[in-house]
Coordinates of C-alpha atoms in Angstrom, one line a residue:
M1 CA 14.8 -110.7 -90.5
N2 CA 17.3 -109.4 -87.9
I3 CA 20.7 -110.9 -87.2
E4 CA 18.7 -112.4 -83.5
Q5 CA 15.9 -113.2 -85.2
I6 CA 17.5 -115.7 -87.5
L7 CA 19.7 -116.9 -84.5
A8 CA 16.8 -117.5 -83.2
S9 CA 15.1 -119.9 -85.7
K10 CA 18.5 -121.8 -86.2
V11 CA 19.1 -122.0 -82.9
K12 CA 15.5 -123.8 -82.1
E13 CA 16.8 -126.1 -85.2
A14 CA 20.0 -126.7 -83.9
V15 CA 19.1 -128.2 -80.6
R16 CA 15.7 -130.1 -82.4
K17 CA 18.4 -131.9 -84.0
H18 CA 21.1 -132.6 -81.1
Y19 CA 17.1 -133.5 -78.7
E20 CA 14.7 -133.5 -80.1
V21 CA 12.7 -131.4 -78.4
E22 CA 11.3 -127.5 -79.4
P23 CA 13.0 -125.3 -76.8
E24 CA 10.7 -122.3 -75.3
N25 CA 12.4 -119.6 -74.2
I26 CA 15.7 -118.0 -76.2
E27 CA 17.3 -115.4 -75.0
F28 CA 19.8 -113.3 -76.3
Q29 CA 22.3 -110.2 -75.2
P30 CA 24.5 -107.9 -75.6
T31 CA 28.5 -109.4 -74.9
R32 CA 29.9 -109.0 -72.3
K33 CA 32.5 -105.9 -72.8
D34 CA 35.6 -108.6 -72.0
F35 CA 34.2 -111.3 -73.6
E36 CA 35.4 -111.9 -77.0
G37 CA 31.6 -112.3 -79.4
D38 CA 28.6 -109.6 -80.0
I39 CA 25.7 -111.6 -78.7
T40 CA 25.2 -114.5 -76.7
L41 CA 22.8 -116.8 -76.2
V42 CA 22.1 -117.4 -71.9
V43 CA 21.8 -121.3 -72.7
F44 CA 20.4 -122.4 -69.0
P45 CA 16.6 -122.0 -69.5
M46 CA 16.7 -124.0 -72.0
L47 CA 17.9 -126.9 -69.5
K48 CA 14.4 -127.0 -68.2
Q49 CA 13.9 -129.0 -71.6
V50 CA 17.3 -130.1 -72.5
K51 CA 18.9 -133.1 -70.1
T52 CA 22.1 -132.0 -70.8
N53 CA 25.2 -129.5 -68.7
P54 CA 25.0 -126.0 -70.2
A55 CA 29.2 -125.8 -71.8
Q56 CA 27.9 -129.2 -73.8
L57 CA 24.4 -127.4 -74.9
A58 CA 26.0 -124.2 -75.8
E59 CA 28.7 -125.6 -77.1
N60 CA 26.5 -127.9 -79.8
I61 CA 24.3 -124.9 -80.5
G62 CA 27.7 -122.9 -81.0
K63 CA 28.6 -125.4 -83.6
Y64 CA 25.7 -125.1 -86.4
L65 CA 25.1 -122.0 -85.9
E66 CA 28.6 -121.3 -87.1
E67 CA 27.8 -123.6 -90.6
E68 CA 24.1 -122.8 -90.8
V69 CA 24.3 -118.7 -90.4
E70 CA 26.2 -116.5 -92.9
G71 CA 26.8 -113.6 -90.4
V72 CA 28.8 -115.6 -88.0
A73 CA 32.2 -115.6 -88.1
G74 CA 32.7 -117.5 -84.4
F75 CA 31.7 -118.9 -81.1
N76 CA 32.9 -118.8 -77.3
V77 CA 31.7 -120.6 -74.4
I78 CA 31.9 -118.8 -71.0
Q79 CA 29.8 -121.0 -68.4
G80 CA 27.0 -121.8 -70.5
F81 CA 26.9 -119.1 -71.7
L82 CA 27.2 -119.0 -75.9
N83 CA 29.5 -115.2 -76.9
I84 CA 28.4 -115.5 -81.1
V85 CA 31.0 -113.3 -82.7
I86 CA 29.3 -111.4 -85.9
S87 CA 31.6 -111.1 -89.2
D88 CA 31.9 -107.3 -90.6
D89 CA 30.7 -108.8 -93.8
H90 CA 27.4 -109.3 -91.9
Y91 CA 27.5 -105.2 -90.1
V92 CA 28.2 -103.2 -93.3
N93 CA 25.7 -105.5 -95.4
F94 CA 23.2 -103.8 -93.0
F95 CA 24.7 -100.1 -93.0
N96 CA 25.3 -100.4 -96.8
E97 CA 20.9 -101.5 -97.2
V98 CA 20.2 -98.5 -94.4
K99 CA 22.5 -95.9 -94.2
D100 CA 20.4 -93.3 -96.5
R101 CA 16.6 -94.2 -94.9
E102 CA 15.6 -92.1 -92.8
D103 CA 12.8 -94.5 -91.9
F104 CA 14.7 -97.2 -90.8
G105 CA 12.5 -99.0 -88.7
I106 CA 9.8 -97.9 -89.4
L107 CA 6.7 -99.7 -90.4
L108 CA 4.1 -98.3 -93.0
P109 CA 0.3 -99.1 -92.1
Q110 CA -1.1 -102.3 -94.7
S111 CA -4.1 -101.8 -96.3
D112 CA -5.4 -105.1 -94.4
A113 CA -4.0 -103.3 -90.8
S114 CA -5.2 -104.4 -87.9
G115 CA -7.1 -101.0 -86.5
I116 CA -6.2 -99.6 -83.2
M117 CA -7.9 -97.1 -81.0
V118 CA -6.4 -95.4 -78.8
E119 CA -8.1 -93.0 -76.2
Y120 CA -6.8 -89.5 -74.4
S121 CA -6.7 -86.8 -73.0
S122 CA -11.0 -87.0 -71.8
P123 CA -11.2 -83.6 -70.0
N124 CA -14.1 -82.3 -68.2
T125 CA -15.4 -78.9 -69.6
N126 CA -15.7 -77.5 -65.7
K127 CA -11.7 -76.7 -65.8
P128 CA -8.0 -76.4 -67.8
L129 CA -6.0 -78.8 -68.3
H130 CA -3.3 -79.6 -66.0
L131 CA 0.0 -81.2 -65.7
G132 CA -1.6 -85.2 -64.7
H133 CA -3.6 -84.5 -68.0
I134 CA -0.1 -84.0 -69.5
R135 CA 1.5 -86.8 -68.7
N136 CA -1.5 -88.7 -69.7
N137 CA -1.7 -86.8 -73.4
L138 CA 1.9 -87.4 -73.9
L139 CA 1.4 -90.6 -73.6
G140 CA -1.7 -91.2 -75.6
Y141 CA -0.1 -89.8 -78.4
S142 CA 2.7 -91.0 -78.4
V143 CA 2.2 -94.6 -77.7
S144 CA -0.7 -94.3 -80.8
E145 CA 2.4 -92.7 -83.1
I146 CA 4.6 -96.4 -81.9
L147 CA 1.2 -98.0 -82.9
K148 CA 1.3 -96.8 -86.3
A149 CA 5.3 -97.1 -86.7
A150 CA 4.8 -101.0 -85.1
G151 CA 2.3 -101.2 -88.6
N152 CA -1.3 -100.5 -87.0
Q153 CA -4.0 -98.5 -89.2
V154 CA -4.4 -95.7 -85.5
Y155 CA -7.5 -93.5 -84.1
K156 CA -6.8 -91.6 -82.3
V157 CA -9.6 -90.4 -80.1
Q158 CA -10.7 -88.6 -76.8
V159 CA -14.0 -88.7 -74.7
I160 CA -15.2 -85.4 -74.0
N161 CA -16.9 -85.1 -70.2
D162 CA -19.2 -82.5 -71.2
R163 CA -22.2 -83.5 -69.1
G164 CA -23.0 -84.5 -65.9
I165 CA -22.7 -82.2 -62.0
H166 CA -19.4 -81.1 -61.7
I167 CA -20.8 -78.9 -64.8
C168 CA -23.9 -78.5 -64.2
K169 CA -21.0 -76.9 -60.7
S170 CA -19.1 -74.3 -62.6
M171 CA -22.6 -73.1 -64.5
V172 CA -24.7 -72.6 -61.1
A173 CA -21.7 -70.3 -59.9
W174 CA -21.6 -68.0 -62.6
Q175 CA -24.9 -67.9 -62.9
K176 CA -24.9 -66.4 -59.1
F177 CA -21.5 -64.9 -59.6
G178 CA -20.4 -64.0 -63.2
D179 CA -22.5 -61.3 -63.9
G180 CA -21.9 -61.7 -67.5
E181 CA -18.3 -62.3 -67.2
T182 CA -17.5 -63.8 -70.1
P183 CA -13.2 -65.2 -72.1
E184 CA -13.3 -61.8 -74.1
S185 CA -13.8 -59.3 -71.7
A186 CA -12.2 -61.7 -68.7
G187 CA -8.8 -61.9 -71.1
L188 CA -9.3 -65.6 -70.0
K189 CA -8.7 -68.5 -72.4
G190 CA -12.3 -70.5 -71.7
D191 CA -10.7 -72.9 -70.4
K192 CA -9.4 -71.7 -67.7
L193 CA -12.3 -69.1 -66.9
V194 CA -15.3 -72.0 -66.6
G195 CA -12.6 -73.0 -64.2
N196 CA -12.4 -70.4 -61.8
Y197 CA -16.2 -70.7 -61.6
Y198 CA -15.6 -74.3 -60.5
V199 CA -13.6 -73.5 -57.7
K200 CA -15.8 -70.5 -56.4
F201 CA -18.7 -72.8 -56.2
D202 CA -16.9 -74.7 -54.0
Q203 CA -15.5 -72.5 -51.7
E204 CA -19.1 -71.1 -51.8
Y205 CA -20.7 -75.1 -51.3
K206 CA -17.5 -75.1 -48.2
K207 CA -19.1 -72.5 -46.5
E208 CA -22.8 -73.7 -46.4
I209 CA -22.2 -76.8 -45.0
A210 CA -20.5 -75.0 -42.7
Q211 CA -23.2 -73.7 -41.8
L212 CA -25.5 -76.5 -41.8
K213 CA -23.3 -77.7 -39.8
E214 CA -23.4 -75.0 -37.1
E215 CA -26.8 -76.0 -37.0
G216 CA -27.1 -79.1 -36.0
K217 CA -27.3 -80.7 -39.2
S218 CA -24.2 -84.1 -39.7
E219 CA -21.3 -83.9 -42.5
D220 CA -23.5 -86.2 -44.6
E221 CA -27.4 -84.5 -43.9
A222 CA -25.4 -80.5 -44.4
K223 CA -23.7 -81.8 -48.0
A224 CA -26.6 -83.2 -49.6
Q225 CA -29.1 -79.8 -47.8
A226 CA -26.2 -76.5 -49.2
P227 CA -28.7 -75.5 -51.3
I228 CA -26.1 -74.8 -54.7
F229 CA -25.5 -78.4 -54.5
V230 CA -29.3 -78.8 -54.3
E231 CA -29.4 -75.8 -57.3
A232 CA -26.8 -78.2 -59.4
Q233 CA -28.4 -81.1 -58.9
E234 CA -32.0 -79.7 -60.7
M235 CA -29.5 -77.3 -63.0
L236 CA -28.6 -81.4 -64.3
R237 CA -32.4 -82.8 -64.1
K238 CA -33.7 -79.7 -66.2
W239 CA -30.2 -80.6 -69.1
E240 CA -30.7 -84.0 -69.0
A241 CA -34.9 -82.6 -69.3
N242 CA -33.2 -81.0 -72.0
D243 CA -34.9 -77.4 -71.0
P244 CA -34.1 -75.0 -74.0
E245 CA -32.4 -72.3 -71.7
V246 CA -30.0 -74.9 -69.0
V247 CA -29.0 -76.5 -73.1
K248 CA -27.9 -72.8 -74.1
L249 CA -26.0 -72.4 -71.0
W250 CA -24.6 -75.5 -70.9
E251 CA -23.6 -74.5 -75.0
T252 CA -21.8 -71.3 -74.5
M253 CA -19.6 -72.2 -71.5
N254 CA -18.7 -75.6 -73.0
Q255 CA -17.7 -73.8 -76.2
W256 CA -15.4 -71.6 -73.9
V257 CA -13.8 -75.0 -72.7
Y258 CA -13.0 -76.1 -76.1
D259 CA -11.9 -73.3 -78.1
G260 CA -9.5 -72.9 -75.1
F261 CA -8.6 -76.8 -74.8
D262 CA -7.8 -76.5 -78.1
K263 CA -5.1 -73.5 -78.2
T264 CA -3.4 -76.1 -75.2
Y265 CA -3.3 -78.9 -77.9
K266 CA -1.8 -77.1 -80.1
A267 CA 0.9 -75.5 -77.8
L268 CA 1.4 -79.1 -77.1
G269 CA 2.3 -81.3 -79.5
V270 CA -1.0 -83.7 -79.8
D271 CA -3.9 -84.0 -81.7
F272 CA -7.0 -86.5 -82.7
D273 CA -8.6 -87.7 -84.9
K274 CA -12.5 -87.8 -83.7
N275 CA -14.0 -86.5 -80.7
Y276 CA -16.1 -88.8 -78.6
Y277 CA -19.0 -86.3 -77.4
E278 CA -21.0 -88.2 -73.1
S279 CA -23.8 -86.0 -74.5
Q280 CA -23.8 -87.6 -77.0
T281 CA -23.1 -91.6 -75.7
Y282 CA -24.7 -91.2 -72.2
L283 CA -28.2 -92.2 -74.3
L284 CA -27.2 -95.3 -75.7
G285 CA -25.1 -96.4 -72.8
K286 CA -28.9 -95.4 -70.8
D287 CA -30.9 -98.2 -73.9
E288 CA -28.3 -100.4 -73.0
V289 CA -28.6 -100.4 -69.2
L290 CA -32.0 -100.7 -70.1
K291 CA -32.1 -103.1 -72.5
G292 CA -29.3 -105.8 -69.7
L293 CA -32.5 -104.8 -67.6
E294 CA -34.6 -106.5 -69.1
D295 CA -31.9 -109.6 -69.8
G296 CA -31.3 -109.9 -65.7
V297 CA -27.7 -108.7 -66.4
F298 CA -28.6 -105.5 -64.2
Y299 CA -31.3 -105.3 -61.5
K300 CA -33.1 -102.6 -59.6
K301 CA -33.2 -101.6 -56.0
E302 CA -36.3 -100.6 -53.7
D303 CA -35.4 -96.3 -55.1
G304 CA -35.1 -97.6 -58.6
S305 CA -31.8 -97.2 -59.1
V306 CA -30.4 -99.7 -61.7
W307 CA -27.4 -102.1 -60.5
I308 CA -24.9 -105.0 -61.7
D309 CA -23.7 -107.2 -59.1
L310 CA -19.8 -108.7 -59.9
S311 CA -19.0 -110.2 -56.3
D312 CA -19.0 -113.4 -58.1
E313 CA -16.3 -112.4 -60.5
G314 CA -14.3 -111.0 -57.0
L315 CA -15.5 -106.7 -57.9
D316 CA -18.3 -105.9 -56.1
E317 CA -22.4 -103.7 -57.1
K318 CA -21.7 -101.2 -59.0
I319 CA -24.7 -98.8 -60.2
V320 CA -25.2 -98.3 -63.5
L321 CA -28.0 -95.6 -63.7
R322 CA -29.2 -93.3 -60.3
S323 CA -33.3 -93.8 -59.1
D324 CA -33.9 -90.4 -60.8
G325 CA -32.8 -92.2 -63.9
T326 CA -29.8 -89.7 -63.9
A327 CA -27.1 -91.1 -65.6
V328 CA -23.4 -92.0 -64.4
Y329 CA -19.4 -92.2 -66.1
M330 CA -20.2 -95.9 -66.1
T331 CA -23.2 -95.5 -68.3
Q332 CA -21.7 -93.2 -71.0
D333 CA -18.3 -95.0 -71.3
I334 CA -20.8 -98.4 -72.3
G335 CA -22.7 -96.3 -74.7
T336 CA -19.0 -94.7 -75.3
A337 CA -17.8 -98.1 -76.4
I338 CA -20.1 -99.0 -78.4
Q339 CA -20.7 -96.7 -80.4
R340 CA -17.0 -96.5 -82.0
F341 CA -17.2 -100.3 -82.4
R342 CA -19.7 -99.1 -84.1
D343 CA -17.6 -96.3 -86.8
F344 CA -14.7 -97.6 -86.8
D345 CA -13.6 -101.2 -87.6
I346 CA -10.6 -101.9 -84.9
N347 CA -9.7 -105.1 -83.3
Q348 CA -8.1 -102.9 -79.6
L349 CA -9.5 -100.1 -77.8
V350 CA -6.8 -98.7 -75.9
Y351 CA -8.1 -96.4 -73.0
V352 CA -5.7 -94.2 -71.8
V353 CA -6.3 -93.7 -68.0
G354 CA -4.5 -93.1 -64.8
N355 CA -4.3 -96.4 -62.1
E356 CA -7.3 -94.5 -60.2
Q357 CA -9.6 -95.8 -62.5
D358 CA -7.8 -99.4 -62.7
Y359 CA -11.2 -100.5 -60.8
H360 CA -14.0 -98.8 -63.1
F361 CA -12.2 -100.7 -66.2
K362 CA -12.8 -103.6 -65.0
V363 CA -16.2 -102.9 -64.6
L364 CA -16.5 -102.0 -67.9
F365 CA -14.8 -104.7 -70.2
L366 CA -16.8 -107.6 -67.2
I367 CA -20.0 -105.5 -67.7
L368 CA -19.4 -104.9 -71.7
K369 CA -18.3 -108.8 -71.8
K370 CA -21.8 -109.8 -69.8
L371 CA -24.1 -107.3 -72.2
G372 CA -22.8 -109.5 -74.5
Y373 CA -20.0 -108.4 -76.8
D374 CA -17.4 -109.7 -78.1
W375 CA -15.0 -107.2 -78.6
A376 CA -14.8 -106.6 -75.1
D377 CA -11.4 -109.0 -74.9
A378 CA -10.4 -106.0 -77.1
L379 CA -10.2 -103.5 -74.5
Y380 CA -7.2 -103.0 -72.8
H381 CA -6.9 -100.0 -70.2
L382 CA -2.8 -98.2 -70.4
S383 CA -3.1 -97.4 -65.7
Y384 CA -0.2 -95.0 -65.5
G385 CA 1.1 -93.3 -62.4
M386 CA 0.0 -89.7 -61.0
V387 CA 1.8 -86.9 -61.6
D388 CA 3.4 -85.6 -57.6
L389 CA 5.0 -82.1 -57.6
P390 CA 8.2 -81.4 -54.8
S391 CA 4.8 -79.2 -53.1
G392 CA 2.5 -82.6 -53.4
K393 CA -0.9 -83.8 -55.1
M394 CA -3.0 -81.4 -56.9
K395 CA -6.5 -80.7 -56.1
S396 CA -8.8 -79.4 -59.0
R397 CA -11.5 -78.0 -57.2
E398 CA -9.1 -76.2 -54.3
G399 CA -7.3 -74.7 -57.2
T400 CA -3.9 -76.0 -56.2
V401 CA -3.0 -77.9 -60.4
V402 CA 0.0 -77.2 -61.8
D403 CA -1.5 -75.5 -65.0
A404 CA -0.8 -77.2 -67.9
D405 CA -0.6 -73.7 -70.4
D406 CA 1.4 -71.7 -67.0
L407 CA 3.6 -75.5 -67.4
I408 CA 4.5 -74.9 -70.8
K409 CA 5.3 -70.6 -70.6
E410 CA 7.9 -72.1 -68.2
M411 CA 8.7 -74.5 -69.5
A412 CA 10.8 -72.7 -72.9
A413 CA 11.6 -70.1 -69.4
T414 CA 13.3 -72.2 -67.6
A415 CA 15.6 -72.9 -70.9
K416 CA 15.6 -69.4 -71.7
D417 CA 18.0 -69.3 -68.5
I418 CA 20.0 -72.7 -69.1
S419 CA 21.1 -71.8 -72.8
E420 CA 22.2 -67.9 -72.3
E421 CA 23.9 -69.3 -68.7
L422 CA 25.8 -71.4 -71.1
G423 CA 25.9 -68.0 -73.9
K424 CA 26.1 -70.5 -77.2
L425 CA 22.9 -68.1 -79.0
D426 CA 26.0 -65.6 -80.5
G427 CA 24.1 -64.4 -84.6
Y428 CA 20.1 -65.8 -83.7
S429 CA 17.3 -63.6 -83.9
E430 CA 15.2 -63.0 -81.8
A431 CA 13.1 -65.0 -82.9
E432 CA 14.9 -68.2 -83.8
K433 CA 15.8 -67.4 -80.3
E434 CA 12.3 -68.2 -78.4
E435 CA 11.7 -71.3 -81.2
L436 CA 14.1 -72.5 -79.3
Y437 CA 12.8 -72.3 -76.0
R438 CA 10.1 -73.1 -76.4
I439 CA 11.9 -76.2 -78.6
I440 CA 14.2 -76.7 -75.6
G441 CA 11.6 -76.2 -72.9
L442 CA 9.0 -78.8 -73.8
G443 CA 11.4 -81.3 -75.3
A444 CA 12.5 -81.4 -71.5
L445 CA 9.1 -81.4 -70.0
K446 CA 7.8 -84.5 -73.1
Y447 CA 11.3 -86.5 -72.3
Y448 CA 10.6 -86.3 -68.1
I449 CA 7.6 -88.1 -68.4
L450 CA 8.2 -90.0 -71.1
K451 CA 10.7 -92.0 -70.3
V452 CA 9.4 -93.7 -67.1
D453 CA 7.7 -96.4 -67.5
P454 CA 3.6 -95.5 -67.2
R455 CA 2.8 -97.7 -65.0
K456 CA 5.3 -95.5 -62.7
R457 CA 4.5 -92.6 -60.0
I458 CA 6.0 -89.2 -61.5
L459 CA 7.7 -86.4 -59.3
F460 CA 7.6 -83.4 -61.7
N461 CA 11.2 -81.4 -61.6
P462 CA 11.4 -79.1 -64.1
E463 CA 14.7 -77.7 -63.6
E464 CA 16.3 -81.4 -64.0
S465 CA 14.2 -82.0 -66.6
V466 CA 16.1 -79.3 -68.6
D467 CA 19.3 -79.8 -67.1
F468 CA 22.0 -80.3 -70.6
Q469 CA 23.2 -83.1 -69.4
G470 CA 22.1 -87.2 -67.9
N471 CA 18.9 -88.8 -68.8
T472 CA 17.2 -85.6 -70.4
G473 CA 15.6 -84.5 -73.7
P474 CA 18.1 -80.6 -73.9
F475 CA 20.8 -83.6 -73.4
I476 CA 19.6 -85.2 -76.2
Q477 CA 18.7 -82.5 -78.2
Y478 CA 22.0 -81.3 -78.2
T479 CA 23.1 -84.3 -80.0
Y480 CA 21.4 -83.9 -82.7
A481 CA 22.7 -80.0 -83.2
R482 CA 26.1 -81.6 -82.8
I483 CA 26.1 -83.8 -85.7
Q484 CA 23.9 -81.5 -88.5
S485 CA 27.4 -79.2 -87.4
I486 CA 29.3 -82.2 -88.1
L487 CA 26.8 -82.1 -91.3
R488 CA 27.1 -78.5 -92.0
K489 CA 30.4 -78.9 -92.5
A490 CA 30.8 -82.5 -94.1
D491 CA 31.8 -80.0 -98.1
F492 CA 31.8 -83.1 -100.1
D493 CA 30.1 -86.2 -101.6
Y494 CA 29.8 -88.6 -98.6
S495 CA 27.4 -91.7 -100.9
A496 CA 29.6 -94.1 -101.2
E497 CA 29.0 -97.8 -100.1
L498 CA 30.6 -98.9 -97.7
S499 CA 32.8 -101.6 -99.4
K500 CA 33.4 -105.3 -97.5
D501 CA 37.3 -104.8 -96.8
Y502 CA 36.5 -101.8 -94.2
G503 CA 37.9 -102.5 -90.8
F504 CA 35.6 -101.2 -88.4
H505 CA 37.4 -99.2 -85.0
E506 CA 34.7 -100.9 -81.9
K507 CA 33.3 -97.4 -81.5
E508 CA 32.2 -97.8 -85.0
K509 CA 30.7 -101.5 -84.5
E510 CA 28.7 -100.4 -80.9
L511 CA 27.2 -97.8 -82.4
I512 CA 25.9 -100.0 -85.5
K513 CA 24.7 -102.6 -82.9
T514 CA 23.0 -100.0 -80.8
L515 CA 21.3 -98.7 -84.2
Q516 CA 20.1 -102.3 -84.8
L517 CA 18.0 -102.0 -81.8
Y518 CA 15.7 -99.9 -83.4
P519 CA 12.8 -101.7 -85.1
E520 CA 13.0 -104.0 -82.8
T521 CA 12.5 -101.3 -80.0
I522 CA 9.6 -99.8 -82.0
G523 CA 7.9 -102.9 -81.7
L524 CA 8.7 -103.9 -78.0
A525 CA 7.5 -100.3 -77.7
A526 CA 4.4 -101.1 -79.3
E527 CA 3.3 -104.4 -77.7
N528 CA 4.2 -102.8 -74.2
H529 CA 2.4 -99.7 -74.7
S530 CA 5.6 -98.1 -73.7
P531 CA 7.1 -94.6 -74.4
A532 CA 9.2 -95.5 -72.2
L533 CA 11.5 -98.5 -74.4
I534 CA 12.8 -95.5 -76.9
A535 CA 13.3 -92.8 -75.2
N536 CA 15.8 -94.7 -73.0
Y537 CA 16.5 -96.3 -76.5
V538 CA 17.6 -92.8 -77.7
Y539 CA 19.7 -92.4 -74.6
E540 CA 21.4 -95.4 -75.3
L541 CA 22.3 -94.0 -78.8
V542 CA 23.2 -90.9 -78.0
K543 CA 25.8 -92.0 -75.1
S544 CA 27.2 -94.3 -77.6
F545 CA 28.0 -91.8 -80.4
N546 CA 29.5 -89.2 -77.7
S547 CA 32.1 -92.1 -76.8
F548 CA 32.2 -93.2 -80.8
Y549 CA 32.6 -89.3 -80.9
Q550 CA 35.5 -88.7 -78.2
N551 CA 37.2 -91.3 -79.2
V552 CA 37.4 -91.9 -82.7
P553 CA 38.1 -88.6 -85.5
I554 CA 35.7 -88.0 -87.8
L555 CA 36.1 -85.1 -90.2
G556 CA 39.9 -85.1 -89.4
V557 CA 40.5 -88.2 -90.1
E558 CA 43.1 -88.7 -93.2
D559 CA 41.5 -91.8 -94.6
E560 CA 39.1 -90.6 -97.0
Q561 CA 36.9 -94.3 -96.4
E562 CA 37.0 -93.6 -93.1
K563 CA 36.2 -90.1 -93.3
V564 CA 32.8 -91.4 -95.3
F565 CA 31.7 -93.8 -93.8
R566 CA 32.3 -91.4 -90.0
V567 CA 29.9 -89.0 -91.6
Q568 CA 28.1 -91.4 -93.2
L569 CA 27.4 -92.6 -89.8
S570 CA 27.0 -89.9 -88.1
Q571 CA 24.1 -89.2 -90.2
L572 CA 21.6 -92.5 -89.6
V573 CA 22.4 -92.1 -86.0
A574 CA 20.7 -88.2 -86.2
N575 CA 17.6 -89.3 -88.1
V576 CA 17.3 -92.9 -85.7
I577 CA 17.5 -89.7 -83.2
K578 CA 15.0 -87.7 -84.7
S579 CA 12.6 -90.9 -85.9
G580 CA 12.2 -91.7 -81.9
F581 CA 11.8 -88.9 -81.3
K582 CA 8.6 -88.1 -83.6
L583 CA 7.7 -91.3 -82.0
L584 CA 7.5 -89.4 -78.5
G585 CA 6.0 -86.3 -79.7
I586 CA 10.3 -84.0 -79.7
E587 CA 11.1 -81.4 -82.2
V588 CA 14.6 -81.7 -83.0
P589 CA 16.5 -78.7 -83.1
E590 CA 18.8 -78.0 -86.2
R591 CA 21.5 -75.8 -83.8
M592 CA 22.5 -75.3 -80.5

C-alpha cells in the first residue's frame, strides 16, 4: 500500500473511534507550498456525517495519525484542512525500494486476472486510414497498454468492415473506370487506390443525380434511381448470394486494402491480437435477429424489413434487417459481440469509437440485453471527440481527408525542420538523423492527441505539436535525452543505497512525491480509460525534474552521497518517463 492508502485506512479508523461513523469520502491533495506538510486531508466532505466543527475533526484525526502511522512526523490544521507532515524516513525507504526498478508502477497480469477486450481502428475497406483513424488507433492501443499495466489480461482486436454498400461503391467504380489498374501498376498503396475509386463513385453519382433532377425527378428519387447506385445495390445482393465473380473482385480489392493498412499500422506502431471481419460475423447476427424475431424481441414491417422498438427505453425504432434481407451495421455488431464472448474469456469489452456513434452503441447494448446475454452489462463504449483541422471538418467521399500516411511523413519533416533550426545534431549520421526525426515527429503527433481527454474534440495543429517547449512530446523526449546525457557522464559507481540520515533538498523531495504518484495514476487511467492522465502526469514529472535540474547541481556537487543520490533520482525519473511514454506508444531517444 502507498502512503495515501495507509492514511485513508487510518483516517477511517480515527473517525470511527471518535465519532462512531464510517466516513464515505476520504479526499487528499498535495499540501500547498506556503504551508508545512506533504499531504492534505480535506475534512469538509466528512461533515455531512460527523457533527462537529472542521478544526476539531482535523485535530482529532491528526493526533490519531501521528500516533498510529509510522511515516507521519507531524501535522497542522489550517481552516479545516489537515496538513500531514511525512517523515524523511518514509521517502528514503520508498526511494531505496524502487530506485533500480524499470517496471516501477507496472502490475504484471496474474493468471486469474480479468480479461478485457479492446476494439479499435475498425476501418472500412473502401478508403485509407485518416487523421480520425489515427486518434482512434492511438487511443485504443494506449488504453490497452494502460489496462495491461494495471494488471489485466488484455486482448486487442479490430473488426474490419469489409462488406456492405460502401465497399460495393469502390468495386463498381473500379469496374467501370479502372481499366485493370492495380496498386503495382499505379505505384500506389492498395488502400489509397481503392479509396480513389470510392471518391470517383461519389463524383459520378453526383453527376447522375444532377442529370435526373434536370429530367424532373425529386432529390430522393434521383438518389435512389441513379444508375451507378442501382449497380452498387445489385452488386451487394450478388455478393450476399455468393456470386463467384463478385466475390473474387471483392477478395482482390480487399487484399489490396489490407496490405496498405498493415503498412500504416506498422508506421504508427499499433498492433492487434485478432482481426474480426464483418463478412464472417454478419451471418451470425442475421441468425440471432431471426431467432429474436421468433421470440418477439424484433418485429417485421409490411415491406419485410425487421425492426426493434425501443421507445419504452427512451430510444426509438431501429432497423436490424433490410426488406431485401441484407444486413445493416447493427446486424454484424450483434454477431461480432456474440462471437467474441465465445472466443475469449473476458469480462469487459471496450469499443473505441467516435462519439457520432453514441446512439448506435446504446441501441446495440440494449438489443444484446434483450436477447438474453448477461454480459451485455460488461460492454463499454469509449466515446471520443472528433479531430478537426484549422481548415475544417474532413469528408472521405469528397477526398478532403488528412491521410494517415501523409501526416506521419509530414510530422517527421516538421521535426527535421525544427531540429535543423536548433542545430544540435552534430556527429549524427544521416540514418541516425532520419530515425530521430521519425521518433520526434511520431512522438509529437501521439502526445498532442493523447494528452487531451478522449471525450473532448481536438483541433490538430502539426506545427504546435512539434514545439520543443511546453506540454509537448518533444519537450518530454528532450528531458529524457538530457537525463541520458547525465548518466553517460556519471563515470562512477552510483549503486549505493540512500542512508537514513540523508537531508533532502526541497526540490528532491518534490520529485520523489511526484514519482510516488505514478502507480496510482496508472490505476486511475485504467479505470477512466484515459491516456490523458498518463500524458499529463509525465509532463508534471518532467516539469518537476527541470525545476530540480535548474536549482540543484547533480554531477558538480561535492558531497559524494548527494551526487550518488541525485544521479539515481535522475535515472528513476528517466525510467518513469520511458515507462509512461511506452503506455502512450511513444518512443524516447537516447540523445537529441
